[in-house]
Amino acid sequence: MKHKSSIAILIGAAVFTAAGSAGAQPARRAQKPVQVSAQKPSPFKSLTPAELQILLSDIADSNPKALERFAEDPEARKTQLDGLRELLALASEAEREGLSATAINSQELKSIRSEVAAVNYDREINKDKKSDAPFSAIGPDMIKQYWAKDTALREAAFQAFHETKVELVKSRNPALKDHELTAEQRAQAREVFAKIKIYEAQYEAGAASGKLPKTFRDKVNLQVKLQQARFLAGAYTEIMAAKTAVADKEIAAYMSTHPEFDTTATKAKAEKILQRARAGEDFAKLANEFTEDPGNQGSDGAAQGGLYKDVPKGMMIKTFEDSALGLKPGEVSPSLVETQFGYHIIKLEKALGVAPAAATYDVRHILVGTMYKDPQDPSARPVPFSDYVRSKLSTEKEDRMLAEIIARNNISVPGDFAVPGTQPAK
C-alpha cells in the first residue's frame, strides 16, 4: 500500500529501539482474523495533546531541524498529524477485525511491550556509561540467575518469543523459508531474550514502586503504543491491499472512456513504420528517427539504430523475445508486437547460439510507445498506460477505504500543535 503522508519524522525518534525487532512487520502469511469478545478499550483510538508533546520533546533532542520546519510550515504539521491519524485508524481496524488476537500477532505485541520497556530502561540507567551496546551491563552471572528460576516457564516463554520472530522474518523473506538457525544463533537469541526480560522486570518494579519518574513511564508507554500500532497497521495493510487490488477489466474500462489513453493513432503510426521496414528501408535509420526507446541512446550519446547486442535468452519480455526468436536473421516481424510499453517493430540480426558460451542473440527494434506522464507531477517518469491507470485506480480505492476506516474508528488526534520554543500554533 502507498501512504500519501509520511509519519516517519514525527514518530521516528520516539519509536526507534535498539532491539530492532520491536518494529517488525507482521507475518505476510494469511492469518485468519478471530472475533474477540469483551475486549479492553483500544489504546489506539486517540493521541492526546500530552502524548504529542512527548513526541515533540524527543524530536527536540534528536532532530531539531524537523522542529524548525514544523514551526515554519503549517502544512508540514498537518501532514504529520494526518499520518498519525492514519496509523492509529489502521491499528484500530486491525483490532476490530481480530488481527491482534491471532497467535503470532498476539505474541509479537507482547514482545514489543517487553522490548520497548527493556531498551528504554537500559538507556535510562546506563546513560552515563561509555558503552553504546544494548544491555552491555547485564553479565553472564545475571543471565545464569535468570534461567535458574522458574526455568520451565521461562523456557516456554522463550520458545514462543523465538518461534514468532523466526516466523516473522521468514514471512518477509521467502528465500529464508527453509532456513534453519544454527545452535549458535539460537543461543544468541536466548541470551537477548533473557536480557530483555531481566530489564523488563526491573522496569516494571521501578514503575510500580514509583522510583521511575512519571515522565519516563509516560514516554515508554507512548513508545509501546506507537510500536504496536505500527505493527498492527502493517497487518491490516495486507488485507487492505487485497481489497483495493485493481482488476484488468477495471483498467480497460477506464482507458476506454478516457481519450488520452486511446492507442488508435499510436498503432496506426506504428503500422506505417512497419510497412516501410518490411519494404526494405534501412531499419537502423528508421529506428533512429522513430523509436521512443530510451535505450537507443548509447553511453556516448550516439543513436544505436535500435540495436541490442548479445542478448541472453530470458532477458527481454517474453512476448518480445518469442517474436524475435521466431524470425530468421535479417527478417522483420510480419506484424506489430504489443507489450505494456507500446508497439514494437522487430528485426532479428543474429540468431540465438546453441553453445552455452554463444547463447545470445542480436536484435533491433523500433518502439512506438504507449506511455503516459502524469501532467500534475513534473518529476514523474513516463510509465505504460496500464501501469499509470492501475496505480491511479488503486490509490483512489485506498484513499476511499482509508477515509472510511478513519471515520469508522473515530480517531482523535490534535488538530495542530505548538512547537517547543515557539508561540502556540494558530
Short mmCIF file of C-alpha atoms in Angstrom, two decimals:
data_model
loop_
_atom_site.label_atom_id
_atom_site.label_comp_id
_atom_site.label_asym_id
_atom_site.label_seq_id
_atom_site.Cartn_x
_atom_site.Cartn_y
_atom_site.Cartn_z
CA MET A 1 0.00 0.00 0.00
CA LYS A 2 1.18 3.51 -0.72
CA HIS A 3 0.72 6.11 2.02
CA LYS A 4 0.41 9.71 0.89
CA SER A 5 1.62 11.21 4.17
CA SER A 6 4.83 10.38 5.93
CA ILE A 7 4.75 9.72 9.63
CA ALA A 8 8.43 8.90 9.91
CA ILE A 9 9.66 12.31 11.09
CA LEU A 10 7.19 12.72 13.90
CA ILE A 11 7.21 9.13 15.09
CA GLY A 12 10.74 8.08 14.28
CA ALA A 13 12.58 9.46 17.28
CA ALA A 14 10.03 8.17 19.72
CA VAL A 15 9.54 4.63 18.46
CA PHE A 16 13.06 3.63 17.46
CA THR A 17 14.51 0.90 19.67
CA ALA A 18 17.97 -0.61 19.63
CA ALA A 19 16.43 -4.08 19.81
CA GLY A 20 15.16 -3.50 16.28
CA SER A 21 12.64 -6.30 16.33
CA ALA A 22 10.04 -4.15 18.04
CA GLY A 23 9.35 -2.61 14.68
CA ALA A 24 8.94 -5.95 12.97
CA GLN A 25 6.29 -6.19 10.31
CA PRO A 26 3.51 -8.73 10.76
CA ALA A 27 3.66 -12.10 9.08
CA ARG A 28 2.58 -11.93 5.45
CA ARG A 29 1.24 -15.45 5.58
CA ALA A 30 -2.53 -15.33 5.72
CA GLN A 31 -3.83 -15.31 9.26
CA LYS A 32 -7.48 -15.89 9.91
CA PRO A 33 -8.94 -12.97 11.88
CA VAL A 34 -10.75 -14.07 15.00
CA GLN A 35 -13.75 -12.50 16.63
CA VAL A 36 -12.93 -11.37 20.13
CA SER A 37 -15.46 -10.56 22.81
CA ALA A 38 -15.10 -8.37 25.88
CA GLN A 39 -12.06 -6.56 24.52
CA LYS A 40 -10.44 -3.85 26.56
CA PRO A 41 -10.83 -0.31 25.21
CA SER A 42 -8.39 0.15 22.38
CA PRO A 43 -5.37 2.35 23.18
CA PHE A 44 -5.20 3.32 19.50
CA LYS A 45 -8.34 5.45 19.36
CA SER A 46 -6.59 8.68 20.27
CA LEU A 47 -3.37 10.60 20.62
CA THR A 48 -3.65 13.12 23.42
CA PRO A 49 -2.03 16.57 23.42
CA ALA A 50 0.21 15.37 26.26
CA GLU A 51 1.39 12.40 24.18
CA LEU A 52 2.04 14.67 21.23
CA GLN A 53 4.22 16.87 23.41
CA ILE A 54 6.26 13.81 24.43
CA LEU A 55 6.89 13.10 20.74
CA LEU A 56 7.91 16.68 20.13
CA SER A 57 10.26 16.69 23.13
CA ASP A 58 12.02 13.63 21.72
CA ILE A 59 12.35 15.30 18.34
CA ALA A 60 13.72 18.44 20.01
CA ASP A 61 16.60 16.28 21.27
CA SER A 62 17.17 14.14 18.20
CA ASN A 63 16.18 16.24 15.19
CA PRO A 64 15.86 19.96 15.96
CA LYS A 65 15.77 20.85 12.26
CA ALA A 66 12.49 18.96 11.93
CA LEU A 67 11.05 21.18 14.64
CA GLU A 68 12.20 24.26 12.77
CA ARG A 69 10.34 23.04 9.70
CA PHE A 70 7.21 22.35 11.73
CA ALA A 71 7.37 25.85 13.21
CA GLU A 72 7.60 27.43 9.77
CA ASP A 73 5.21 25.21 7.82
CA PRO A 74 1.61 24.62 8.98
CA GLU A 75 1.12 22.17 6.11
CA ALA A 76 4.02 20.05 7.40
CA ARG A 77 2.37 19.90 10.82
CA LYS A 78 -0.93 18.88 9.25
CA THR A 79 0.73 16.20 7.16
CA GLN A 80 2.33 14.61 10.21
CA LEU A 81 -0.89 14.68 12.20
CA ASP A 82 -2.78 13.14 9.29
CA GLY A 83 -0.16 10.40 9.20
CA LEU A 84 -0.61 9.69 12.89
CA ARG A 85 -4.37 9.59 12.43
CA GLU A 86 -3.99 7.08 9.60
CA LEU A 87 -1.62 4.92 11.66
CA LEU A 88 -3.99 4.76 14.62
CA ALA A 89 -7.01 4.15 12.40
CA LEU A 90 -5.37 1.19 10.66
CA ALA A 91 -4.26 -0.26 14.01
CA SER A 92 -7.79 0.17 15.38
CA GLU A 93 -9.28 -1.51 12.32
CA ALA A 94 -6.86 -4.40 12.74
CA GLU A 95 -8.03 -4.78 16.32
CA ARG A 96 -11.67 -4.52 15.28
CA GLU A 97 -11.19 -7.40 12.84
CA GLY A 98 -9.41 -9.53 15.44
CA LEU A 99 -5.91 -9.42 13.99
CA SER A 100 -4.41 -8.55 17.36
CA ALA A 101 -5.70 -11.86 18.74
CA THR A 102 -4.09 -14.24 16.23
CA ALA A 103 -1.42 -16.33 17.91
CA ILE A 104 1.58 -14.83 16.13
CA ASN A 105 0.40 -11.21 16.34
CA SER A 106 -0.63 -11.51 19.98
CA GLN A 107 2.80 -12.85 20.86
CA GLU A 108 4.56 -10.10 18.92
CA LEU A 109 2.51 -7.39 20.62
CA LYS A 110 3.66 -8.76 23.99
CA SER A 111 7.25 -8.84 22.74
CA ILE A 112 7.02 -5.23 21.59
CA ARG A 113 5.99 -4.15 25.09
CA SER A 114 8.84 -6.12 26.64
CA GLU A 115 11.46 -4.85 24.20
CA VAL A 116 10.48 -1.19 24.36
CA ALA A 117 10.43 -1.23 28.16
CA ALA A 118 13.77 -3.03 28.40
CA VAL A 119 15.57 -0.89 25.83
CA ASN A 120 14.41 2.38 27.36
CA TYR A 121 15.23 1.20 30.87
CA ASP A 122 18.71 0.20 29.69
CA ARG A 123 19.27 3.65 28.20
CA GLU A 124 17.99 5.38 31.30
CA ILE A 125 20.02 3.59 33.96
CA ASN A 126 23.18 3.28 31.87
CA LYS A 127 23.12 6.68 30.17
CA ASP A 128 26.32 7.81 31.88
CA LYS A 129 28.28 4.71 30.89
CA LYS A 130 30.60 4.64 27.89
CA SER A 131 29.28 1.53 26.13
CA ASP A 132 26.65 2.05 23.45
CA ALA A 133 25.93 -1.67 23.09
CA PRO A 134 22.42 -2.59 24.23
CA PHE A 135 22.24 -4.43 27.57
CA SER A 136 26.02 -4.36 27.98
CA ALA A 137 25.66 -4.03 31.78
CA ILE A 138 23.99 -7.44 32.03
CA GLY A 139 26.71 -10.02 32.57
CA PRO A 140 26.78 -13.83 32.35
CA ASP A 141 26.01 -14.26 36.06
CA MET A 142 22.75 -12.30 35.78
CA ILE A 143 21.72 -14.35 32.76
CA LYS A 144 22.54 -17.60 34.57
CA GLN A 145 20.46 -16.48 37.56
CA TYR A 146 17.56 -15.64 35.28
CA TRP A 147 17.41 -19.14 33.80
CA ALA A 148 17.87 -20.79 37.21
CA LYS A 149 14.47 -19.56 38.46
CA ASP A 150 11.10 -20.70 37.03
CA THR A 151 13.11 -22.44 34.35
CA ALA A 152 10.28 -24.32 32.65
CA LEU A 153 8.05 -21.24 32.38
CA ARG A 154 10.87 -19.08 31.09
CA GLU A 155 11.99 -21.68 28.56
CA ALA A 156 8.41 -21.88 27.26
CA ALA A 157 8.24 -18.08 27.04
CA PHE A 158 11.49 -18.01 25.10
CA GLN A 159 10.22 -20.71 22.73
CA ALA A 160 7.12 -18.63 21.93
CA PHE A 161 9.24 -15.48 21.52
CA HIS A 162 11.77 -17.23 19.32
CA GLU A 163 9.28 -19.04 17.09
CA THR A 164 7.36 -15.82 16.49
CA LYS A 165 10.48 -13.89 15.50
CA VAL A 166 11.55 -16.65 13.12
CA GLU A 167 8.07 -16.80 11.57
CA LEU A 168 8.01 -13.04 11.07
CA VAL A 169 11.44 -12.99 9.44
CA LYS A 170 10.60 -15.89 7.12
CA SER A 171 7.27 -14.37 6.13
CA ARG A 172 9.07 -11.21 4.97
CA ASN A 173 11.86 -13.13 3.25
CA PRO A 174 10.53 -16.14 1.28
CA ALA A 175 14.10 -17.12 0.42
CA LEU A 176 14.58 -17.98 4.11
CA LYS A 177 11.52 -20.25 4.24
CA ASP A 178 13.59 -23.42 4.67
CA HIS A 179 16.46 -21.80 6.55
CA GLU A 180 17.21 -23.18 9.99
CA LEU A 181 19.08 -21.24 12.66
CA THR A 182 22.36 -22.63 13.89
CA ALA A 183 22.83 -23.62 17.51
CA GLU A 184 24.97 -20.50 17.95
CA GLN A 185 22.26 -18.22 16.55
CA ARG A 186 19.65 -19.78 18.79
CA ALA A 187 21.94 -19.35 21.80
CA GLN A 188 22.37 -15.68 20.94
CA ALA A 189 18.61 -15.25 20.67
CA ARG A 190 18.17 -16.95 24.04
CA GLU A 191 20.68 -14.56 25.60
CA VAL A 192 18.98 -11.48 24.13
CA PHE A 193 15.62 -12.75 25.39
CA ALA A 194 17.00 -13.15 28.91
CA LYS A 195 18.44 -9.64 28.89
CA ILE A 196 15.15 -8.18 27.71
CA LYS A 197 13.21 -9.98 30.43
CA ILE A 198 15.71 -9.00 33.14
CA TYR A 199 15.42 -5.30 32.35
CA GLU A 200 11.69 -5.50 31.73
CA ALA A 201 11.22 -6.90 35.24
CA GLN A 202 13.38 -4.16 36.71
CA TYR A 203 11.43 -1.55 34.78
CA GLU A 204 8.07 -2.92 35.96
CA ALA A 205 9.29 -2.99 39.57
CA GLY A 206 10.55 0.59 39.33
CA ALA A 207 7.31 1.74 37.73
CA ALA A 208 5.16 0.02 40.37
CA SER A 209 7.16 1.47 43.25
CA GLY A 210 7.21 4.98 41.79
CA LYS A 211 11.01 5.05 41.66
CA LEU A 212 10.93 5.72 37.93
CA PRO A 213 9.73 9.26 37.05
CA LYS A 214 6.24 9.54 35.60
CA THR A 215 7.59 11.43 32.59
CA PHE A 216 9.82 8.45 31.79
CA ARG A 217 6.99 5.95 32.24
CA ASP A 218 4.72 8.03 30.02
CA LYS A 219 7.38 8.10 27.33
CA VAL A 220 7.77 4.30 27.44
CA ASN A 221 4.01 3.76 27.32
CA LEU A 222 3.72 6.01 24.30
CA GLN A 223 6.52 4.19 22.51
CA VAL A 224 4.82 0.88 23.19
CA LYS A 225 1.55 2.25 21.85
CA LEU A 226 3.09 3.55 18.63
CA GLN A 227 5.23 0.47 18.00
CA GLN A 228 2.23 -1.78 18.49
CA ALA A 229 0.14 0.50 16.27
CA ARG A 230 2.79 0.31 13.56
CA PHE A 231 2.81 -3.48 13.75
CA LEU A 232 -0.98 -3.80 13.60
CA ALA A 233 -1.26 -1.22 10.83
CA GLY A 234 1.15 -3.34 8.82
CA ALA A 235 -1.03 -6.37 9.48
CA TYR A 236 -4.12 -4.61 8.22
CA THR A 237 -2.50 -3.13 5.12
CA GLU A 238 -2.02 -6.70 3.87
CA ILE A 239 -5.80 -7.09 3.94
CA MET A 240 -6.31 -3.61 2.57
CA ALA A 241 -4.02 -4.28 -0.39
CA ALA A 242 -6.14 -7.27 -1.38
CA LYS A 243 -9.36 -5.29 -1.05
CA THR A 244 -8.07 -2.43 -3.19
CA ALA A 245 -6.47 -4.54 -5.93
CA VAL A 246 -7.38 -3.36 -9.43
CA ALA A 247 -8.59 -5.91 -11.98
CA ASP A 248 -7.54 -5.78 -15.63
CA LYS A 249 -11.16 -5.22 -16.68
CA GLU A 250 -11.29 -2.09 -14.50
CA ILE A 251 -8.21 -0.75 -16.24
CA ALA A 252 -9.67 -1.49 -19.66
CA ALA A 253 -12.98 0.16 -18.75
CA TYR A 254 -11.23 3.30 -17.52
CA MET A 255 -8.99 3.57 -20.57
CA SER A 256 -11.94 3.13 -22.92
CA THR A 257 -13.62 6.24 -21.51
CA HIS A 258 -10.52 8.47 -21.44
CA PRO A 259 -9.27 9.66 -24.85
CA GLU A 260 -5.77 10.33 -23.58
CA PHE A 261 -5.29 6.55 -23.38
CA ASP A 262 -6.67 5.80 -26.85
CA THR A 263 -3.96 3.95 -28.76
CA THR A 264 -5.64 4.06 -32.18
CA ALA A 265 -3.41 6.83 -33.58
CA THR A 266 -0.31 5.33 -31.99
CA LYS A 267 -0.96 1.94 -33.51
CA ALA A 268 -1.63 3.49 -36.94
CA LYS A 269 1.72 5.30 -36.77
CA ALA A 270 3.49 2.07 -35.84
CA GLU A 271 1.81 0.21 -38.72
CA LYS A 272 3.15 2.74 -41.24
CA ILE A 273 6.68 2.37 -39.90
CA LEU A 274 6.35 -1.41 -40.04
CA GLN A 275 5.32 -1.24 -43.68
CA ARG A 276 8.37 0.89 -44.52
CA ALA A 277 10.69 -1.50 -42.68
CA ARG A 278 9.23 -4.53 -44.46
CA ALA A 279 9.52 -2.72 -47.79
CA GLY A 280 13.28 -2.69 -47.30
CA GLU A 281 14.10 0.73 -45.88
CA ASP A 282 17.17 0.94 -43.67
CA PHE A 283 15.95 -0.37 -40.32
CA ALA A 284 18.66 1.37 -38.29
CA LYS A 285 17.78 4.75 -39.82
CA LEU A 286 14.08 4.19 -39.17
CA ALA A 287 14.88 3.28 -35.57
CA ASN A 288 16.96 6.40 -35.02
CA GLU A 289 14.17 8.52 -36.48
CA PHE A 290 11.13 6.98 -34.83
CA THR A 291 11.95 4.81 -31.83
CA GLU A 292 10.88 6.06 -28.41
CA ASP A 293 13.09 3.57 -26.60
CA PRO A 294 15.44 5.49 -24.24
CA GLY A 295 17.88 2.57 -24.55
CA ASN A 296 18.59 3.58 -28.15
CA GLN A 297 21.00 6.21 -26.88
CA GLY A 298 24.44 4.84 -26.08
CA SER A 299 26.71 5.94 -23.24
CA ASP A 300 28.43 8.32 -25.67
CA GLY A 301 25.10 9.85 -26.68
CA ALA A 302 25.10 8.30 -30.14
CA ALA A 303 21.96 6.65 -31.52
CA GLN A 304 22.22 2.85 -31.71
CA GLY A 305 19.89 2.12 -34.61
CA GLY A 306 17.60 0.20 -32.27
CA LEU A 307 20.28 -2.49 -31.75
CA TYR A 308 20.60 -4.73 -28.71
CA LYS A 309 23.66 -6.96 -28.99
CA ASP A 310 24.40 -10.23 -27.22
CA VAL A 311 21.02 -10.50 -25.56
CA PRO A 312 20.80 -13.56 -23.26
CA LYS A 313 17.66 -15.61 -23.57
CA GLY A 314 15.15 -14.65 -20.91
CA MET A 315 16.28 -11.03 -20.56
CA MET A 316 13.58 -9.46 -22.72
CA ILE A 317 9.82 -9.52 -22.15
CA LYS A 318 8.55 -12.95 -23.22
CA THR A 319 6.20 -11.60 -25.92
CA PHE A 320 9.07 -9.60 -27.44
CA GLU A 321 11.57 -12.44 -27.20
CA ASP A 322 9.25 -15.08 -28.62
CA SER A 323 8.58 -12.86 -31.63
CA ALA A 324 12.26 -12.05 -32.14
CA LEU A 325 13.42 -15.66 -31.89
CA GLY A 326 10.67 -16.75 -34.24
CA LEU A 327 12.38 -14.78 -37.05
CA LYS A 328 15.29 -15.67 -39.28
CA PRO A 329 18.38 -13.42 -39.24
CA GLY A 330 17.68 -10.32 -41.36
CA GLU A 331 13.90 -10.82 -41.15
CA VAL A 332 11.48 -8.13 -39.92
CA SER A 333 8.45 -9.14 -37.86
CA PRO A 334 5.36 -9.55 -40.07
CA SER A 335 3.17 -7.66 -37.59
CA LEU A 336 3.44 -5.31 -34.65
CA VAL A 337 4.37 -6.83 -31.32
CA GLU A 338 2.48 -5.25 -28.45
CA THR A 339 3.77 -5.08 -24.87
CA GLN A 340 2.86 -2.83 -21.97
CA PHE A 341 5.41 -0.33 -23.31
CA GLY A 342 3.79 0.07 -26.71
CA TYR A 343 4.13 -1.32 -30.22
CA HIS A 344 7.41 -2.92 -31.33
CA ILE A 345 8.75 -3.48 -34.83
CA ILE A 346 11.42 -6.16 -34.57
CA LYS A 347 14.29 -7.27 -36.78
CA LEU A 348 16.48 -10.22 -35.84
CA GLU A 349 20.14 -9.64 -36.70
CA LYS A 350 21.82 -12.74 -35.21
CA ALA A 351 20.11 -15.95 -34.17
CA LEU A 352 20.43 -17.47 -30.72
CA GLY A 353 23.58 -19.56 -30.39
CA VAL A 354 23.43 -23.20 -29.34
CA ALA A 355 26.59 -23.50 -27.23
CA PRO A 356 26.30 -22.01 -23.71
CA ALA A 357 29.08 -19.56 -24.44
CA ALA A 358 27.21 -18.26 -27.51
CA ALA A 359 23.63 -18.45 -26.22
CA THR A 360 22.80 -14.85 -27.10
CA TYR A 361 21.16 -13.09 -29.99
CA ASP A 362 21.27 -9.64 -31.63
CA VAL A 363 18.04 -7.80 -32.30
CA ARG A 364 16.91 -4.38 -33.47
CA HIS A 365 13.56 -2.85 -32.65
CA ILE A 366 11.56 0.33 -33.02
CA LEU A 367 9.26 1.25 -30.17
CA VAL A 368 6.21 3.44 -30.69
CA GLY A 369 5.29 3.89 -27.07
CA THR A 370 2.03 3.88 -25.22
CA MET A 371 3.49 5.66 -22.22
CA TYR A 372 1.94 8.30 -20.01
CA LYS A 373 3.49 11.09 -17.95
CA ASP A 374 1.35 12.49 -15.17
CA PRO A 375 0.86 16.19 -16.07
CA GLN A 376 0.33 17.04 -12.41
CA ASP A 377 3.72 15.64 -11.36
CA PRO A 378 6.65 17.34 -13.14
CA SER A 379 9.12 14.86 -11.64
CA ALA A 380 7.19 11.78 -12.75
CA ARG A 381 8.71 9.46 -15.35
CA PRO A 382 6.61 8.16 -18.24
CA VAL A 383 5.09 4.78 -17.48
CA PRO A 384 2.96 2.35 -19.52
CA PHE A 385 -0.68 3.40 -19.81
CA SER A 386 -1.88 0.34 -17.92
CA ASP A 387 0.62 0.87 -15.08
CA TYR A 388 -0.43 4.50 -14.67
CA VAL A 389 -4.13 3.65 -14.66
CA ARG A 390 -3.63 0.74 -12.25
CA SER A 391 -1.73 2.99 -9.85
CA LYS A 392 -4.32 5.75 -10.15
CA LEU A 393 -7.30 3.48 -9.54
CA SER A 394 -5.53 1.68 -6.72
CA THR A 395 -4.68 4.96 -4.99
CA GLU A 396 -8.25 6.15 -5.33
CA LYS A 397 -9.53 2.91 -3.79
CA GLU A 398 -7.02 3.16 -0.95
CA ASP A 399 -7.94 6.78 -0.24
CA ARG A 400 -11.66 5.96 -0.09
CA MET A 401 -11.10 2.93 2.10
CA LEU A 402 -8.73 4.79 4.42
CA ALA A 403 -11.23 7.63 4.82
CA GLU A 404 -13.91 5.09 5.74
CA ILE A 405 -11.60 3.42 8.26
CA ILE A 406 -10.70 6.74 9.90
CA ALA A 407 -14.37 7.74 10.14
CA ARG A 408 -15.48 4.32 11.40
CA ASN A 409 -12.89 4.23 14.17
CA ASN A 410 -13.47 7.82 15.31
CA ILE A 411 -9.79 8.56 15.82
CA SER A 412 -8.98 11.61 17.94
CA VAL A 413 -5.74 13.46 17.21
CA PRO A 414 -4.99 17.14 17.98
CA GLY A 415 -5.73 19.48 15.09
CA ASP A 416 -2.40 21.27 15.42
CA PHE A 417 0.45 21.55 17.87
CA ALA A 418 2.74 24.13 19.38
CA VAL A 419 6.38 23.62 18.55
CA PRO A 420 8.58 23.75 21.70
CA GLY A 421 10.25 27.14 21.99
CA THR A 422 7.74 28.92 19.72
CA GLN A 423 4.36 30.52 20.07
CA PRO A 424 1.34 28.15 20.11
CA ALA A 425 0.09 27.17 16.67
CA LYS A 426 -2.91 29.12 15.46
#
